[in-house]
PDB file of C-alpha atoms in Angstrom:
ATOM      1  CA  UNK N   6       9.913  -9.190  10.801  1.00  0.00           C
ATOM      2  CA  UNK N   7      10.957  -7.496   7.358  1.00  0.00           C
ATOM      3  CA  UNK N   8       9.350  -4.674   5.478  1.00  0.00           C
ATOM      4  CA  UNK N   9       8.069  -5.250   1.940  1.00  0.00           C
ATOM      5  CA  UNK N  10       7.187  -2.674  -0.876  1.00  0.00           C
ATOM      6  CA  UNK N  11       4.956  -2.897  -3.720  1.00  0.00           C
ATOM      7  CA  UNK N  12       4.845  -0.032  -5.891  1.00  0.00           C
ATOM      8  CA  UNK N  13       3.133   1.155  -9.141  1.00  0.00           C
ATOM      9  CA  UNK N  14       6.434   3.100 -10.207  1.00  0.00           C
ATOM     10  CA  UNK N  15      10.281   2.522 -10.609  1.00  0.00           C
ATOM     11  CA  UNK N  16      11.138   5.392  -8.234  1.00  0.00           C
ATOM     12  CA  UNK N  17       9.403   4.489  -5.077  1.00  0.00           C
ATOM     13  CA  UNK N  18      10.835   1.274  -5.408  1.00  0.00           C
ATOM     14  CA  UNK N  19      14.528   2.830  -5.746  1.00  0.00           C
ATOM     15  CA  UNK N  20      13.924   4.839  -2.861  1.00  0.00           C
ATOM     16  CA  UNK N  21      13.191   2.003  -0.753  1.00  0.00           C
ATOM     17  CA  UNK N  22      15.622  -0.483  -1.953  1.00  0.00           C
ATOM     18  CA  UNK N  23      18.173   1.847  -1.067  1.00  0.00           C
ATOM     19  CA  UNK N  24      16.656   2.383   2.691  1.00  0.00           C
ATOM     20  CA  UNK N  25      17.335  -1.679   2.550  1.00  0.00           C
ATOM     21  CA  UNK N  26      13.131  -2.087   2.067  1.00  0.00           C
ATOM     22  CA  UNK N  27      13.166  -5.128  -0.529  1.00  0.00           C
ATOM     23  CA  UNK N  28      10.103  -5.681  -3.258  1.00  0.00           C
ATOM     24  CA  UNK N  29       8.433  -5.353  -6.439  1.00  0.00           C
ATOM     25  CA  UNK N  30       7.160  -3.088  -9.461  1.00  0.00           C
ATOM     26  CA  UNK N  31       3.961  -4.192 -10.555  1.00  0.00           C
ATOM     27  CA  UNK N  32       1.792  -2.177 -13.349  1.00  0.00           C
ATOM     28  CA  UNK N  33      -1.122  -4.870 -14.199  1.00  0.00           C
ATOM     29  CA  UNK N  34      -3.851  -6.972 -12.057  1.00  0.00           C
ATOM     30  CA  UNK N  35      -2.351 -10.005 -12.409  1.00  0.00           C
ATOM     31  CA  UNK N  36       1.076  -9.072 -11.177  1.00  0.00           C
ATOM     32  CA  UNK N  37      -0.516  -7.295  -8.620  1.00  0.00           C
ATOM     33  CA  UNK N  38      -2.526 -10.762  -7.514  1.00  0.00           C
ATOM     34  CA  UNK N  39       1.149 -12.414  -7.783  1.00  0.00           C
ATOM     35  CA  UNK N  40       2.898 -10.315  -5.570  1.00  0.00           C
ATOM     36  CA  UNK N  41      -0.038 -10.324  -2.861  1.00  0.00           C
ATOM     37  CA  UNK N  42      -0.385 -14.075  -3.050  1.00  0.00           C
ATOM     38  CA  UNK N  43       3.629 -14.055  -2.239  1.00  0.00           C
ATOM     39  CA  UNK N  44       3.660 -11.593   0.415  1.00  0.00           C
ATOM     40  CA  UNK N  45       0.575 -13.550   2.325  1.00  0.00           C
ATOM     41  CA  UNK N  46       3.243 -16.536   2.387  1.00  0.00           C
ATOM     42  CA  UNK N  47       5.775 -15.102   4.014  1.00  0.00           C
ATOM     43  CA  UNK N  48       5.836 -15.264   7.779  1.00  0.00           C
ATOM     44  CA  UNK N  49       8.742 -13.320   8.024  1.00  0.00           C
ATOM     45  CA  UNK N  50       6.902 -10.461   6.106  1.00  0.00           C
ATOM     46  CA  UNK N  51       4.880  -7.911   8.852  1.00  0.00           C
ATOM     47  CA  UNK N  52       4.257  -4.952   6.870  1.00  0.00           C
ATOM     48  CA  UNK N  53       3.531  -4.452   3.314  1.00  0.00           C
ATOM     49  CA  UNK N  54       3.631  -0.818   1.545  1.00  0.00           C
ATOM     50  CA  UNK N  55       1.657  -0.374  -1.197  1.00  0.00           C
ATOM     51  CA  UNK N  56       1.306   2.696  -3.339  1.00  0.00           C
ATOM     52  CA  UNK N  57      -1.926   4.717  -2.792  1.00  0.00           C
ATOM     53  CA  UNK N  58      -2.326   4.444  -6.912  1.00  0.00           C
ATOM     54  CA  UNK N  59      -2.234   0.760  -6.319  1.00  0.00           C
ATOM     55  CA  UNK N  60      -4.862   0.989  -3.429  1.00  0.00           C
ATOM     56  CA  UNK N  61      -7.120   3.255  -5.905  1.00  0.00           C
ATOM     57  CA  UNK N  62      -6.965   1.124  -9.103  1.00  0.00           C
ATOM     58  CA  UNK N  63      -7.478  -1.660  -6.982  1.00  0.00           C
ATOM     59  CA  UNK N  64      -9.444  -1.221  -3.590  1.00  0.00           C
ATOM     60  CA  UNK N  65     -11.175  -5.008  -3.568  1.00  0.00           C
ATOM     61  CA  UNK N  66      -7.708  -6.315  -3.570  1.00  0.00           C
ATOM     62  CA  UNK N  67      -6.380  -4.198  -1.044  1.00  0.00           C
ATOM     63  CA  UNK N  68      -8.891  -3.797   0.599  1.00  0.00           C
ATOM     64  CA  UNK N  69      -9.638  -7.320   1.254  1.00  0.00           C
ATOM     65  CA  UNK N  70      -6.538  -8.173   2.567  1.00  0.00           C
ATOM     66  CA  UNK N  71      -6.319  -5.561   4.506  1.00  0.00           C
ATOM     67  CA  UNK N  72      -9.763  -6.357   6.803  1.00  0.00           C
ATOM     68  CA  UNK N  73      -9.258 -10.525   6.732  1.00  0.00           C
ATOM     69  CA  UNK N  74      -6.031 -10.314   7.235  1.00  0.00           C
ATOM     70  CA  UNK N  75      -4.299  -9.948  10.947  1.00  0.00           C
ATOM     71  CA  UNK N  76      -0.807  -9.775   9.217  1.00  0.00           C
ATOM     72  CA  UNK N  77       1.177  -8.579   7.749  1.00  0.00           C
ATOM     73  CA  UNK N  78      -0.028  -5.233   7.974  1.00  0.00           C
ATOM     74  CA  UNK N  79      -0.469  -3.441   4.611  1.00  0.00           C
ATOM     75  CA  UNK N  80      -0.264   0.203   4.354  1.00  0.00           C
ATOM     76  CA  UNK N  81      -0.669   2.900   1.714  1.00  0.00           C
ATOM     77  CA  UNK N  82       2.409   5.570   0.965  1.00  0.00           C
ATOM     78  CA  UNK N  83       2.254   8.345  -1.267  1.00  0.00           C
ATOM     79  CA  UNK N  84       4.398   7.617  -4.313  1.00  0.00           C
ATOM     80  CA  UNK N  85       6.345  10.232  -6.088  1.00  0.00           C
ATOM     81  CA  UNK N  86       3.771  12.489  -7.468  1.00  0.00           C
ATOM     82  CA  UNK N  87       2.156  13.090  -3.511  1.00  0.00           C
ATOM     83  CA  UNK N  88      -0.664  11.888  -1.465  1.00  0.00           C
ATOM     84  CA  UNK N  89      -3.903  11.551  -3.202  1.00  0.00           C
ATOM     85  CA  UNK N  90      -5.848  12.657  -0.050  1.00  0.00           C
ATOM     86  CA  UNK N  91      -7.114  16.204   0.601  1.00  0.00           C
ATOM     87  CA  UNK N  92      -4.862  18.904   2.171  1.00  0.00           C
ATOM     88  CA  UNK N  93      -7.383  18.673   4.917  1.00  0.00           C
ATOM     89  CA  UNK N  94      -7.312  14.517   5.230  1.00  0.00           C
ATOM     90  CA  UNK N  95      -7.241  14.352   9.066  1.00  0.00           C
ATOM     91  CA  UNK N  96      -9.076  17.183  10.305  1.00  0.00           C
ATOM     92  CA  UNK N  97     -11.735  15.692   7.873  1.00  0.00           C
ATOM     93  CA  UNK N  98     -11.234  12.013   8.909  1.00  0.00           C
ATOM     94  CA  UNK N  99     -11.412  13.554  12.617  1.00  0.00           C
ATOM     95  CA  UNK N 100     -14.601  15.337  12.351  1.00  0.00           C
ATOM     96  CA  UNK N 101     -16.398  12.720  10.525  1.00  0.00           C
ATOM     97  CA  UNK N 102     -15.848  10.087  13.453  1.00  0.00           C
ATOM     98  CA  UNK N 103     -16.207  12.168  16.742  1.00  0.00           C
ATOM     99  CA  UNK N 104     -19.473  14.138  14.343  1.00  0.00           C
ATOM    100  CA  UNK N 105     -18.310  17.572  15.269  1.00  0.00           C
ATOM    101  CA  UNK N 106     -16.546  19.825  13.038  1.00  0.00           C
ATOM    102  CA  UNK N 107     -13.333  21.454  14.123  1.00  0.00           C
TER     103      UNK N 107
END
């Protein structure tokens, strides 16, 4: 199983190639459609990163594939410019499930 990236900006996707993480830059809906449609073909693929600005500007693509699907396994980095989640993200996440605060 191979790693694949799909970023909303050139530097992520420098990072990772040089790490040896192969993928794709895409800015617009349709390329982002593309690259999902190619990444559900591969069987050799198991886990696709996207970019959390990717999962924001498009959550009914992500998030579609990422409840149907049993692989690969998409997850969400931080690009460049940081998380987009609160300083507080798991605590909060935490508290909300178990319905105590901590």
């Amino acid at each position: 199983m191979r790693m694949y990236l799909i970023s909303d900006n050139i530097d992520t996707y420098t990072g990772m190639r040089l790490s040896g993480v192969e993928g794709v830059v895409v800015h617009e809906r349709e390329e982002l459609e593309e690259a999902l449609s190619f990444v559900t073909g591969q069987p050799d693929i198991g886990i696709v990163l996207l970019t959390e600005k990717l999962g924001r500007d498009f959550p009914e693509l992500v998030n579609d594939l990422k409840l149907s699907r049993r692989t690969p396994l998409f997850v969400e980095i931080p690009d460049r410019h940081g998380s987009g989640r609160s300083k507080n993200f798991i605590t909060d996440y935490v508290s909300q499930a178990i319905g105590l605060k901590l």
